[in-house]
mmCIF file of C-alpha atoms and ligand atoms in Angstrom:
data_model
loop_
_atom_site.group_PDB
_atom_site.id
_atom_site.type_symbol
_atom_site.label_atom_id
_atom_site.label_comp_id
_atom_site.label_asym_id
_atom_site.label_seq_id
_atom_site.Cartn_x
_atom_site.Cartn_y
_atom_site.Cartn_z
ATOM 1 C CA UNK L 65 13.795 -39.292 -49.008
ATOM 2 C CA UNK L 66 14.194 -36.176 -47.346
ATOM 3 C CA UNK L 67 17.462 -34.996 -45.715
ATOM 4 C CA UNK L 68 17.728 -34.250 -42.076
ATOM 5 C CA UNK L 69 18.099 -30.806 -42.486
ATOM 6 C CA UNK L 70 17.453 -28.844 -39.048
ATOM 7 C CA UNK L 71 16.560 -24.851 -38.984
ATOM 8 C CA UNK L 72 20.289 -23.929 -38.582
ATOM 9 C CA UNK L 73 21.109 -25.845 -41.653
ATOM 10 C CA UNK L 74 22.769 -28.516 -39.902
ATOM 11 C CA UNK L 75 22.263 -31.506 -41.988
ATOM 12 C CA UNK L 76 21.986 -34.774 -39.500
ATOM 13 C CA UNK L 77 24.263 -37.738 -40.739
ATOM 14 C CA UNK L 78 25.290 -39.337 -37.543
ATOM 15 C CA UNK L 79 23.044 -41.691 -35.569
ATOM 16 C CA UNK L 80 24.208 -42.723 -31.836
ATOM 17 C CA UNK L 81 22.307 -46.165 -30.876
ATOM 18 C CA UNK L 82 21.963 -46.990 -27.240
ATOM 19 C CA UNK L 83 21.406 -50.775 -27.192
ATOM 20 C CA UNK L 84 20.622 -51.485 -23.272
ATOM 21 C CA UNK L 85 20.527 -48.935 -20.289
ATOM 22 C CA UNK L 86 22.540 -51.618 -18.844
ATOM 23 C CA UNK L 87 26.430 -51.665 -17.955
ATOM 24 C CA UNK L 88 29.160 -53.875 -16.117
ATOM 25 C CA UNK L 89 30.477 -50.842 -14.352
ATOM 26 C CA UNK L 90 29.680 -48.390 -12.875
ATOM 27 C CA UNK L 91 31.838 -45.011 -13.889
ATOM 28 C CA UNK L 92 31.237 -42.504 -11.601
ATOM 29 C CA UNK L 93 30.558 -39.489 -13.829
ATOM 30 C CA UNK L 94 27.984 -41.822 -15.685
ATOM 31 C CA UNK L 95 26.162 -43.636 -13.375
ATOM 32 C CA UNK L 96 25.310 -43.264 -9.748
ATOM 33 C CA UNK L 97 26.918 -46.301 -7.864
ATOM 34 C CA UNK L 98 23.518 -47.420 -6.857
ATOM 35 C CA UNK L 99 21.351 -46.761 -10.101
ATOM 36 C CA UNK L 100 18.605 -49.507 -10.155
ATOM 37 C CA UNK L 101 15.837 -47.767 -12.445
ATOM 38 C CA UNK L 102 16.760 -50.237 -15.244
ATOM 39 C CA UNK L 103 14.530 -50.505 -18.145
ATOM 40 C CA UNK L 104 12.312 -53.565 -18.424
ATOM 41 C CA UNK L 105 13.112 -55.990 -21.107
ATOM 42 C CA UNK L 106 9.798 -55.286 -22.739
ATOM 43 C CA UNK L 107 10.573 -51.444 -22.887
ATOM 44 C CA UNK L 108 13.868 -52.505 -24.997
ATOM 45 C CA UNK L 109 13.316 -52.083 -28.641
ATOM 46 C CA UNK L 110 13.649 -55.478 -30.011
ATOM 47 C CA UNK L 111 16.577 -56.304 -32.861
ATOM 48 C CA UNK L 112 13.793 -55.988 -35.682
ATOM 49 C CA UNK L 113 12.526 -52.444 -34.504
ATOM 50 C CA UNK L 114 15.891 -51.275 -34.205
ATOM 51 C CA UNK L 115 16.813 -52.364 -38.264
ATOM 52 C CA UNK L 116 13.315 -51.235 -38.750
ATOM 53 C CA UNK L 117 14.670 -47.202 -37.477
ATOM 54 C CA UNK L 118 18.179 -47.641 -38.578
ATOM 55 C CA UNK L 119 16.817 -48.663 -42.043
ATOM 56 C CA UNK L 120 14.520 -46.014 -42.204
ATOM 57 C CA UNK L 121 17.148 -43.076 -40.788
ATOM 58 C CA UNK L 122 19.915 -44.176 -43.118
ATOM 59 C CA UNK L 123 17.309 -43.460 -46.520
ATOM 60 C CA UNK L 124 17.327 -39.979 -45.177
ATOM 61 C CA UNK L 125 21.169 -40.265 -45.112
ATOM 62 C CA UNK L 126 22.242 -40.994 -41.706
ATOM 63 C CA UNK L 127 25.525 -42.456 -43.193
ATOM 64 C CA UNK L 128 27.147 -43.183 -40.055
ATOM 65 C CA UNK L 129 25.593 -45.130 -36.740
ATOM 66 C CA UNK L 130 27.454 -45.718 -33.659
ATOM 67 C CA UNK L 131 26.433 -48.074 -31.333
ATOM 68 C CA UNK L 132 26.480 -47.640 -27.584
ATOM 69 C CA UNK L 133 24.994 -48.009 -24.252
ATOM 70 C CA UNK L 134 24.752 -48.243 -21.574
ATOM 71 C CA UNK L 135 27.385 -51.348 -22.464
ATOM 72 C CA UNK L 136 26.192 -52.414 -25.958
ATOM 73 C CA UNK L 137 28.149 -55.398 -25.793
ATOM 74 C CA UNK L 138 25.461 -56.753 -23.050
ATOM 75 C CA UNK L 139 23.263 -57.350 -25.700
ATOM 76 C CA UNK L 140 22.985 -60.697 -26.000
ATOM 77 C CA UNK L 141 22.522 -60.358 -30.244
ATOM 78 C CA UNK L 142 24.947 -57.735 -30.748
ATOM 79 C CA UNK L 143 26.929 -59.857 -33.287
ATOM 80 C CA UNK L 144 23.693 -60.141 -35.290
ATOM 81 C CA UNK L 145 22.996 -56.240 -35.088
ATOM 82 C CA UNK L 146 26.201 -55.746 -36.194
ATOM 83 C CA UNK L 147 25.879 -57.811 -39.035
ATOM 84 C CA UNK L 148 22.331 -56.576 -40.498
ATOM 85 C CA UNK L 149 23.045 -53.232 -40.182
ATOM 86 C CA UNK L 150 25.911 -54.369 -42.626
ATOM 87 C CA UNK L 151 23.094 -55.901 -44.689
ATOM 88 C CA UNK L 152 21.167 -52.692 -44.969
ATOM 89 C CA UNK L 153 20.742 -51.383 -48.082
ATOM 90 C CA UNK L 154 22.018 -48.301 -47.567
ATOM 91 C CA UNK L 155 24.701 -49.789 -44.848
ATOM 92 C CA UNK L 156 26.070 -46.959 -42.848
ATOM 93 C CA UNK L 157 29.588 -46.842 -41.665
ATOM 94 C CA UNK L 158 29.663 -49.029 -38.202
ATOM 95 C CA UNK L 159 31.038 -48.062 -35.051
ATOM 96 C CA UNK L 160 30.568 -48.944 -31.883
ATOM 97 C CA UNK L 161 31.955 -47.723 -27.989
ATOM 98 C CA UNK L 162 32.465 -49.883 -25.185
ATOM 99 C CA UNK L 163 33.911 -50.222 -21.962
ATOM 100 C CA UNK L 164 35.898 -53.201 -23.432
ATOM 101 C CA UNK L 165 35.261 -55.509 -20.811
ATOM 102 C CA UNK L 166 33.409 -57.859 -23.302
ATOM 103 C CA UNK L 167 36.120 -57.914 -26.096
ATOM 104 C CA UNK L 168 38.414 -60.442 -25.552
ATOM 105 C CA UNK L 169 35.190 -63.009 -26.124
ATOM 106 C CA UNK L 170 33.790 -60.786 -29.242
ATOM 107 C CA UNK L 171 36.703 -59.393 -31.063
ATOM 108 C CA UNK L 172 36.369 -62.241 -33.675
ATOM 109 C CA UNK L 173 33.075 -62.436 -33.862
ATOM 110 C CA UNK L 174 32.363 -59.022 -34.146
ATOM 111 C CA UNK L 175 34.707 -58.271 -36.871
ATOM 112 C CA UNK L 176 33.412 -61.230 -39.081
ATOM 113 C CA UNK L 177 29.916 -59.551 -38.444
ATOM 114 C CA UNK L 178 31.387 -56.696 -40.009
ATOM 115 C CA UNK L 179 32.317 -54.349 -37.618
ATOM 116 C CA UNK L 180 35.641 -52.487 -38.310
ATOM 117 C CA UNK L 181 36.384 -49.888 -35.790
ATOM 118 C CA UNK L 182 36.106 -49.716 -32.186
ATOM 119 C CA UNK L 183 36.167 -46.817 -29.034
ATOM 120 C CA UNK L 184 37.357 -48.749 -26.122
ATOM 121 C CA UNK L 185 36.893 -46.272 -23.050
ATOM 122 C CA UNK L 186 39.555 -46.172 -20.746
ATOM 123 C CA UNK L 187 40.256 -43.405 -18.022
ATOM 124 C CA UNK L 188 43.363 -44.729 -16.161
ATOM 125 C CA UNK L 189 46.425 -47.126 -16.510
ATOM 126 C CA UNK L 190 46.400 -47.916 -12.473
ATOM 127 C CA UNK L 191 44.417 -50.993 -11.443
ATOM 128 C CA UNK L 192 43.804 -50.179 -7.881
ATOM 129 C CA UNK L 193 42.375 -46.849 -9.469
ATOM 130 C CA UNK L 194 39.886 -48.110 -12.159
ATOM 131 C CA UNK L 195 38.127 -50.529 -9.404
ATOM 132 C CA UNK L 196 37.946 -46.572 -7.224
ATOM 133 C CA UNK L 197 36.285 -45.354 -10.517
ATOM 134 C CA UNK L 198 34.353 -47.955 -11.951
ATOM 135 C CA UNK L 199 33.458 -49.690 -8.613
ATOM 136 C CA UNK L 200 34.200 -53.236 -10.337
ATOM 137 C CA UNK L 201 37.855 -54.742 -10.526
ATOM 138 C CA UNK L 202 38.084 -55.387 -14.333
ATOM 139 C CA UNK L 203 40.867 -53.063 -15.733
ATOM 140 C CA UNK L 204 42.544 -56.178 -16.772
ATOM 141 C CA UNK L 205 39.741 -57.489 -18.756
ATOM 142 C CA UNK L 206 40.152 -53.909 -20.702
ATOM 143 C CA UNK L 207 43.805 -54.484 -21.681
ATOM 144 C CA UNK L 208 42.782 -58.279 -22.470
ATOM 145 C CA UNK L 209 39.675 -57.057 -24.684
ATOM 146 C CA UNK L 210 41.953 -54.338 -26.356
ATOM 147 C CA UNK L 211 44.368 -56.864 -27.561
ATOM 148 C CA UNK L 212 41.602 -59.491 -28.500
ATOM 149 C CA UNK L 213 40.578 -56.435 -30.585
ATOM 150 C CA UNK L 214 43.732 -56.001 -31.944
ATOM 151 C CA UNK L 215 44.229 -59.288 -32.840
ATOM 152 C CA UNK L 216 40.804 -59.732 -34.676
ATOM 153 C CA UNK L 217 42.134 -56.728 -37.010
ATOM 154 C CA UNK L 218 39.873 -54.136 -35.827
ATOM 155 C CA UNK L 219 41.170 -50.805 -36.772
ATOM 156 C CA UNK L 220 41.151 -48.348 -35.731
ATOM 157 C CA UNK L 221 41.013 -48.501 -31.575
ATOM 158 C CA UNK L 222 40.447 -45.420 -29.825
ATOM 159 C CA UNK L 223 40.588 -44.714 -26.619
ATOM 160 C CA UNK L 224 37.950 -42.274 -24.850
ATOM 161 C CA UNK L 225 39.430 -41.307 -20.839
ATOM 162 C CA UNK L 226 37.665 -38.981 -18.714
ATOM 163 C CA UNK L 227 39.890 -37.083 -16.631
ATOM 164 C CA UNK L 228 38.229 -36.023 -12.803
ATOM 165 C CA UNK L 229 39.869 -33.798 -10.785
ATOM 166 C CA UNK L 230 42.051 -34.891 -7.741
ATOM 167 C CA UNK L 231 41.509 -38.636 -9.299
ATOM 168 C CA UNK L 232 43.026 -39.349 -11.935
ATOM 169 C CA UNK L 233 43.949 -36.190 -13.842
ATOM 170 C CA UNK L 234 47.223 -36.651 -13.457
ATOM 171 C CA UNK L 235 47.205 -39.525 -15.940
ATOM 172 C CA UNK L 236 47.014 -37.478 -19.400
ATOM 173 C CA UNK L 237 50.694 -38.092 -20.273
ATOM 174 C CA UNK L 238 50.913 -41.239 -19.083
ATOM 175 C CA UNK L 239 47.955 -42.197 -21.168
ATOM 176 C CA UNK L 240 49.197 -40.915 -24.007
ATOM 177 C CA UNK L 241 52.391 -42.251 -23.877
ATOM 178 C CA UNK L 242 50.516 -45.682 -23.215
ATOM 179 C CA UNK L 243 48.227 -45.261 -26.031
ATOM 180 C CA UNK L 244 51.005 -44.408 -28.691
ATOM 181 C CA UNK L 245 53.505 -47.054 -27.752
ATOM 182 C CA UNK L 246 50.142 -49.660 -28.255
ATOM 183 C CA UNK L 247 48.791 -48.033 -32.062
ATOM 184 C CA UNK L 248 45.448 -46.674 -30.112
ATOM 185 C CA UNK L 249 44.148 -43.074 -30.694
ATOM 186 C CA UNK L 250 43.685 -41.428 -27.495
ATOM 187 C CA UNK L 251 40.638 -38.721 -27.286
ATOM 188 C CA UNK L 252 40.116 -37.008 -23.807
ATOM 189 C CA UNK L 253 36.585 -35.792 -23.310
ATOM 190 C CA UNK L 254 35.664 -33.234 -20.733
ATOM 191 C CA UNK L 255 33.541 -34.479 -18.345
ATOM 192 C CA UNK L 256 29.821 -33.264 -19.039
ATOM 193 C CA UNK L 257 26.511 -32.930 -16.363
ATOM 194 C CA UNK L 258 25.282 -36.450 -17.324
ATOM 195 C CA UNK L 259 25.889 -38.249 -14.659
ATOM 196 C CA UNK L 260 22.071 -38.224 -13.129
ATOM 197 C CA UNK L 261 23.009 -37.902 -9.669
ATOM 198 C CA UNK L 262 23.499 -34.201 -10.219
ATOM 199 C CA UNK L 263 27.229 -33.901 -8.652
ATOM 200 C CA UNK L 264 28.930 -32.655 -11.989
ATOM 201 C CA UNK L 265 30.279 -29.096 -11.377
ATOM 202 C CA UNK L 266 32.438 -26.568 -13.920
ATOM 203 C CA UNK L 267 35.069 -26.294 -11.309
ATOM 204 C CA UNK L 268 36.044 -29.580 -10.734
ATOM 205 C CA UNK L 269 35.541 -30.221 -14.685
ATOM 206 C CA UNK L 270 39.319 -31.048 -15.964
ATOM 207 C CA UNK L 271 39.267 -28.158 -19.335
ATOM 208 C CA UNK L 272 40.630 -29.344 -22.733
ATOM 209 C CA UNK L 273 42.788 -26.200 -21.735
ATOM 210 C CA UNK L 274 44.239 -27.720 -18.973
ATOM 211 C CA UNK L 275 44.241 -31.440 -20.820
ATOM 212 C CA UNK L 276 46.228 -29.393 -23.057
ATOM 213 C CA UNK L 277 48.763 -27.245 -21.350
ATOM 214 C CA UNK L 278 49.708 -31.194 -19.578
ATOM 215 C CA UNK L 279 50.441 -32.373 -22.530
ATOM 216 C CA UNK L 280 52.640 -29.724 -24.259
ATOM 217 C CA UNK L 281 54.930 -30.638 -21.159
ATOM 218 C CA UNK L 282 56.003 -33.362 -22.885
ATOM 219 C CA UNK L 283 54.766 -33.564 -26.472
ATOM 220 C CA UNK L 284 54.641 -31.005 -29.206
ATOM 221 C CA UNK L 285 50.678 -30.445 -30.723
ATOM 222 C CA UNK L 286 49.776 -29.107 -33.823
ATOM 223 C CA UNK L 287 46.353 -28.736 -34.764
ATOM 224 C CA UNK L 288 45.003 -30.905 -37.354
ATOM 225 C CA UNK L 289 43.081 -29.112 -39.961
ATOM 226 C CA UNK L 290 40.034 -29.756 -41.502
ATOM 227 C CA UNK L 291 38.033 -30.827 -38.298
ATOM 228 C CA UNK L 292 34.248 -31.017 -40.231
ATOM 229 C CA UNK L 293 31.186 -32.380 -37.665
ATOM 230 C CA UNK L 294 33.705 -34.258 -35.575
ATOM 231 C CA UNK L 295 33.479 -33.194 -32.149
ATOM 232 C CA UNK L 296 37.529 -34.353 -31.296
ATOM 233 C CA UNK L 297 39.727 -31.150 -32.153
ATOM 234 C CA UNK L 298 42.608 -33.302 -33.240
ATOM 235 C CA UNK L 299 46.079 -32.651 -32.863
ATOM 236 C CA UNK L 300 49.643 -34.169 -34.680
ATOM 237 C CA UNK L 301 51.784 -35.727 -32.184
ATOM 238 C CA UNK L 302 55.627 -34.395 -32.354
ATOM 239 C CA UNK L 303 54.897 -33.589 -36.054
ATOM 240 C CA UNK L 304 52.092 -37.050 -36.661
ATOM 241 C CA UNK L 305 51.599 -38.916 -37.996
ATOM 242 C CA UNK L 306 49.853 -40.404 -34.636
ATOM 243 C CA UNK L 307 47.341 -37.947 -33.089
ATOM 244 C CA UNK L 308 45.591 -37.445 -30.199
ATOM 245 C CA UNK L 309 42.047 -35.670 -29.825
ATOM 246 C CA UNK L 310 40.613 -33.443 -26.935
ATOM 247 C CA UNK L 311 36.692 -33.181 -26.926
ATOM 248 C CA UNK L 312 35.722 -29.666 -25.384
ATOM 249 C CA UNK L 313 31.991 -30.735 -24.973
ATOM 250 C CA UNK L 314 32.028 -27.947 -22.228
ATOM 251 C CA UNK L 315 34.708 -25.201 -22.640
ATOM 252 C CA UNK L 316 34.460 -25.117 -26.328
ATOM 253 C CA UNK L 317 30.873 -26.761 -27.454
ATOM 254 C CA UNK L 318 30.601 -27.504 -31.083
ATOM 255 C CA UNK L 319 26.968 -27.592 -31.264
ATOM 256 C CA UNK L 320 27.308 -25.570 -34.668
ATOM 257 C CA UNK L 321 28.957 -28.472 -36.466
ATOM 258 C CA UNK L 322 26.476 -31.138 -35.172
ATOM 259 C CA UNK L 323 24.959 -33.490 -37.138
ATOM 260 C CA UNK L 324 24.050 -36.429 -34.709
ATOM 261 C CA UNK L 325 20.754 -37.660 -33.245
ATOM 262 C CA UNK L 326 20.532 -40.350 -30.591
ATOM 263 C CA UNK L 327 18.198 -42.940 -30.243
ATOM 264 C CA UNK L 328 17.368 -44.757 -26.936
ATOM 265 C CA UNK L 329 17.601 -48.069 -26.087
ATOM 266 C CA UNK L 330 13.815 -47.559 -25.112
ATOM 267 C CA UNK L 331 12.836 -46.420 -28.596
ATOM 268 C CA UNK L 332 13.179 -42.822 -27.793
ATOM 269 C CA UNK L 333 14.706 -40.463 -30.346
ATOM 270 C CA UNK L 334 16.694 -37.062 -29.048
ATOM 271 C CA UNK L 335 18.406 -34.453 -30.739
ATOM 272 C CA UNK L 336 20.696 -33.339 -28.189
ATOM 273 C CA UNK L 337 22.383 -35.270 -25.028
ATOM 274 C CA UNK L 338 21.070 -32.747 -22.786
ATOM 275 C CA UNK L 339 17.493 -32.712 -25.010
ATOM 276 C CA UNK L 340 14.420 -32.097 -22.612
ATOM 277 C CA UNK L 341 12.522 -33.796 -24.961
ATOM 278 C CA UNK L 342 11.984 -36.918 -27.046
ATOM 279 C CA UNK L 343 9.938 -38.222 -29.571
ATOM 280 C CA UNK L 344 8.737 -41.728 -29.016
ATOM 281 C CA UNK L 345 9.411 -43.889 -31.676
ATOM 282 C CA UNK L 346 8.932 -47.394 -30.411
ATOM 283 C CA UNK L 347 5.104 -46.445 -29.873
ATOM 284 C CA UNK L 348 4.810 -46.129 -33.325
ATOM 285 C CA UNK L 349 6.474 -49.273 -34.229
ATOM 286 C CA UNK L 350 4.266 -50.784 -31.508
ATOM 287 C CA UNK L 351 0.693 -49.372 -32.524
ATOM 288 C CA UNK L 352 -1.702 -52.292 -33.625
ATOM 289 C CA UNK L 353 -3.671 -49.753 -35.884
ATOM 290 C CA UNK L 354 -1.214 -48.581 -38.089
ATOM 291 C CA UNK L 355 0.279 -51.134 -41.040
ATOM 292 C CA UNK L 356 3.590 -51.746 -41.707
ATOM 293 C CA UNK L 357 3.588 -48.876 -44.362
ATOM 294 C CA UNK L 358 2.128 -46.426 -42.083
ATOM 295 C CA UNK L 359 4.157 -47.169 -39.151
ATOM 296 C CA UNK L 360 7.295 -46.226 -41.648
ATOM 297 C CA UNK L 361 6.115 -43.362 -42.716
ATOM 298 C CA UNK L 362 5.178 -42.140 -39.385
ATOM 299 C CA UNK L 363 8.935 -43.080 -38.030
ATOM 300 C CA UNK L 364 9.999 -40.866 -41.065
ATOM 301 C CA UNK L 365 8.084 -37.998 -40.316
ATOM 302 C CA UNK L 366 9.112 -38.154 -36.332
ATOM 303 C CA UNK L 367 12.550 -38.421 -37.824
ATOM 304 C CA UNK L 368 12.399 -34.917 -39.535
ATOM 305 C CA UNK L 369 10.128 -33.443 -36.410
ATOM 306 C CA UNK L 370 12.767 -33.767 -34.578
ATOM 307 C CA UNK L 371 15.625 -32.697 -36.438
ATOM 308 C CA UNK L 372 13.150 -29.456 -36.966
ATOM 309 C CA UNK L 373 12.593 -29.098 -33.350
ATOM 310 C CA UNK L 374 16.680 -29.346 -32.781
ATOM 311 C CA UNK L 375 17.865 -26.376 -30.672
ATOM 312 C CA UNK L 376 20.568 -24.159 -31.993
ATOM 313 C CA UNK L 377 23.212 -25.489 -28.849
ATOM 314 C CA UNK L 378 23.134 -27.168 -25.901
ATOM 315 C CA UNK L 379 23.043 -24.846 -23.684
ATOM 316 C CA UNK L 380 25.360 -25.888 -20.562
ATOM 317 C CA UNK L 381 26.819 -22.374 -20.251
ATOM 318 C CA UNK L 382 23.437 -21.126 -19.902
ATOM 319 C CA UNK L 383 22.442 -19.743 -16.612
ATOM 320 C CA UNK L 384 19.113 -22.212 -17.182
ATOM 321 C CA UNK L 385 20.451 -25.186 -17.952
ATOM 322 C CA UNK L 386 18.338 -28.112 -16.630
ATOM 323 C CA UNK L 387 20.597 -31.443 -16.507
ATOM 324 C CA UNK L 388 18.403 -34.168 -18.462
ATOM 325 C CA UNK L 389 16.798 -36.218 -15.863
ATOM 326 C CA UNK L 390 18.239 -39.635 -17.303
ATOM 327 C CA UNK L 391 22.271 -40.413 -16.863
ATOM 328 C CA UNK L 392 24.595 -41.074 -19.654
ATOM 329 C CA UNK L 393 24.199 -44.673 -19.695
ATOM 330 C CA UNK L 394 20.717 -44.472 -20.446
ATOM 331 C CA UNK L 395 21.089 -41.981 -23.359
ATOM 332 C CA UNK L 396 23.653 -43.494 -24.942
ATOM 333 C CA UNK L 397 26.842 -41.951 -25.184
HETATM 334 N N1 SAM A 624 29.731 -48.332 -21.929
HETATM 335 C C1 SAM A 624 30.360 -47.862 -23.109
HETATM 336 C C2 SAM A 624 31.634 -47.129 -22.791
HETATM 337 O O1 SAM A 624 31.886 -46.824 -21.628
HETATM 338 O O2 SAM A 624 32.387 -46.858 -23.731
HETATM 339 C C3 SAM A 624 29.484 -47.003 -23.996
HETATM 340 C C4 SAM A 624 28.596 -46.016 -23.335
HETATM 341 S S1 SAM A 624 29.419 -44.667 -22.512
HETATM 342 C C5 SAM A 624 28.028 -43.748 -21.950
HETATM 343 C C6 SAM A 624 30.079 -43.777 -23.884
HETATM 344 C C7 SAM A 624 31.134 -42.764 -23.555
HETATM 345 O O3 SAM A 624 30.558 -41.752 -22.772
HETATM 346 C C8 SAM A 624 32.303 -43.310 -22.760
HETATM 347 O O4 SAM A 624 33.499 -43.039 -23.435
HETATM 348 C C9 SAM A 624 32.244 -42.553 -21.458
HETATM 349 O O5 SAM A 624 33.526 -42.284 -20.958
HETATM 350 C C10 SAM A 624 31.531 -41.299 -21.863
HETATM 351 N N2 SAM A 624 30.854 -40.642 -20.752
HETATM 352 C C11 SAM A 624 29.975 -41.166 -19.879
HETATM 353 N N3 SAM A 624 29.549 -40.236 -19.007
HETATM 354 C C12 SAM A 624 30.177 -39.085 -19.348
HETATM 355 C C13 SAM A 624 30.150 -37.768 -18.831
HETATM 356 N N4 SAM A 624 29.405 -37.433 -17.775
HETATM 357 N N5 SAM A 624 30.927 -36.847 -19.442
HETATM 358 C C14 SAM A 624 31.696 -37.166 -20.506
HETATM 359 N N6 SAM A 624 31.740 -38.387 -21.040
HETATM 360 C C15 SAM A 624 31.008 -39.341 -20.460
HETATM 361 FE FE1 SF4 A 625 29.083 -48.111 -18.193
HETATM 362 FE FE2 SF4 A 625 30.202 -46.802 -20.189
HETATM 363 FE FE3 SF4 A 625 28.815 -45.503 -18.312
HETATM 364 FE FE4 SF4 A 625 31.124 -46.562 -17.654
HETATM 365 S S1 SF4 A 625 30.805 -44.928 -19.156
HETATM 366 S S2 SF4 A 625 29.210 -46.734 -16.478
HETATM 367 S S3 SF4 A 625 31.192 -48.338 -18.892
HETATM 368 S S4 SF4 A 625 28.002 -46.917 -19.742
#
């Protein structure tokens, strides 16, 4: 089949899967604390339309498919998406984010489906601090679901934190210092207009410059070459071999190495986070004219529209940027 080869010659091999809109907390920067415009259950692609795509994307050599949310472990058959994805013919490599909460119950289970990685997201060490953030008490069902995870051999954990300005920015070496003493790779990610309720501004934004110039106070960085479409510029720790990543979404976008496409848990494929547009692929799947054949073919072909329609970047610095009118949870992160 054909490669998803866009007009900048950006070849797509990265699929993010959103599984639910859905999430146990409620980050700040993601969600609004009183988002209720969940999807209807019906609106949800079901397990087999999701293969169906997933199937489909991978034969034009989407080799790698991340599954998120939303919290993707809400899904009630998440060990059984896990393990037919594994089934797939041409089985991508598996990964999957969560806010961890859900772990200590699905390490095992999880693993034994198959899954062998995990991004546990984390933003602070402080208790009283992740209930301000997340506006649910849990942080110690995090470090509970991290070591279930640990213990079911999943390998690597990283660790995605969010620094916000004035709250808990003044975490990054404590973080760090957490996250090497425990085996996890840390990755800081600038904070990025997602969060729906439109309160996301550049000066508040906590800069991979500043993430860095924190952490040179107490740890030596060197750059790790060879970076490729990963959007973590990775650093050695006091020489490696443990390393710890900065994504500079924002300050330093790395639209030119991007080879992902997202799908939504509502069936809806984008080429960018902050896309305006989408391409509906659940009404295909869902059209009683069309035959099983047909409805393929058609999900291929909306496939490669969209990687042709991909803009060259994402255009946050631009003076016109629109924020996407859904939040982060309901893209899929
Ligand atoms: N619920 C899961 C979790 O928290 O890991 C998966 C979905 S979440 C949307 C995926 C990642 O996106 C998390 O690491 C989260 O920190 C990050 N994220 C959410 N909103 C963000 C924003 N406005 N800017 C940067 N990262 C964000
Ligand atoms: Fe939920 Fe993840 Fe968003 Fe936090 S970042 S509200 S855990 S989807």
């Amino acid at each position: 089949m054909i490669p998803l080869i866009d007009t900048f010659n950006r070849t797509h091999k990265d699929l993010r899967v959103s599984l639910t809109d859905r999430c146990s907390l409620r980050c700040t920067y993601c969600m609004p604390r009183d988002f209720d415009a969940w999807l209807p259950n019906e609106e949800l692609l079901t397990t087999d339309e999701l293969i169906t795509i997933i199937d489909i994307a991978t034969r034009h050599g989407i080799d790698q498919v991340r599954l998120t949310g939303g919290e993707p472990l809400l899904r009630p058959d998440i060990v059984s998406i896990v393990s037919r994805i594994n089934q797939l013919e041409f089985a991508p490599e598996l990964s999957l984010t969560t806010n961890g909460l859900a772990l200590s119950k699905l390490s095992a289970p999880l693993r034994e489906a198959g899954l062998v990685r995990v991004n546990v997201s984390l933003d602070t060490l402080n208790r009283g601090r992740f209930a301000e953030m997340t506006f649910r008490d849990r942080f110690d069902d995090v470090i509970a679901g991290l070591e279930a995870a640990r213990k079911a051999g999943l390998s690597p954990i990283k660790i995605n934190a969010v620094l916000m300005d004035g709250v808990n920015d003044d975490e990054a070496v404590e973080l760090l210092t957490w996250a090497l003493a425990e085996g996890y790779q840390l990755r800081f990610i600038e904070q990025m207009p997602l969060d729906a309720g439109g309160t996301w501004t550049r000066t508040a934004m906590v800069s991979s410059e500043e993430i860095y110039a924190d952490l040179t106070q107490q740890y030596s960085l060197t750059p790790v070459p060879s970076r490729g479409s990963a959007p973590a510029e990775e650093f050695f720790v006091n020489g490696g071999p443990h390393k710890v990543g900065i994504i500079a979404s924002v300050s330093k976008p790395f639209c030119g190495a991007c080879d992902r496409l997202r799908l939504t848990s509502d069936g809806q494929l984008r080429s960018c986070l902050f896309s305006q547009e989408e391409m509906d692929l659940r009404k295909v799947l869902r059209d009683p004219n069309r035959s099983t054949e047909e409805k393929n073919q058609e999900i291929s072909a909306r496939l490669l529209k969209t990687v042709q329609g991909k803009l060259a970047g994402h255009g946050i610095n631009d003076p016109s940027f629109v924020q996407p009118n859904r939040p982060m949870s309901a893209i899929g992160g």
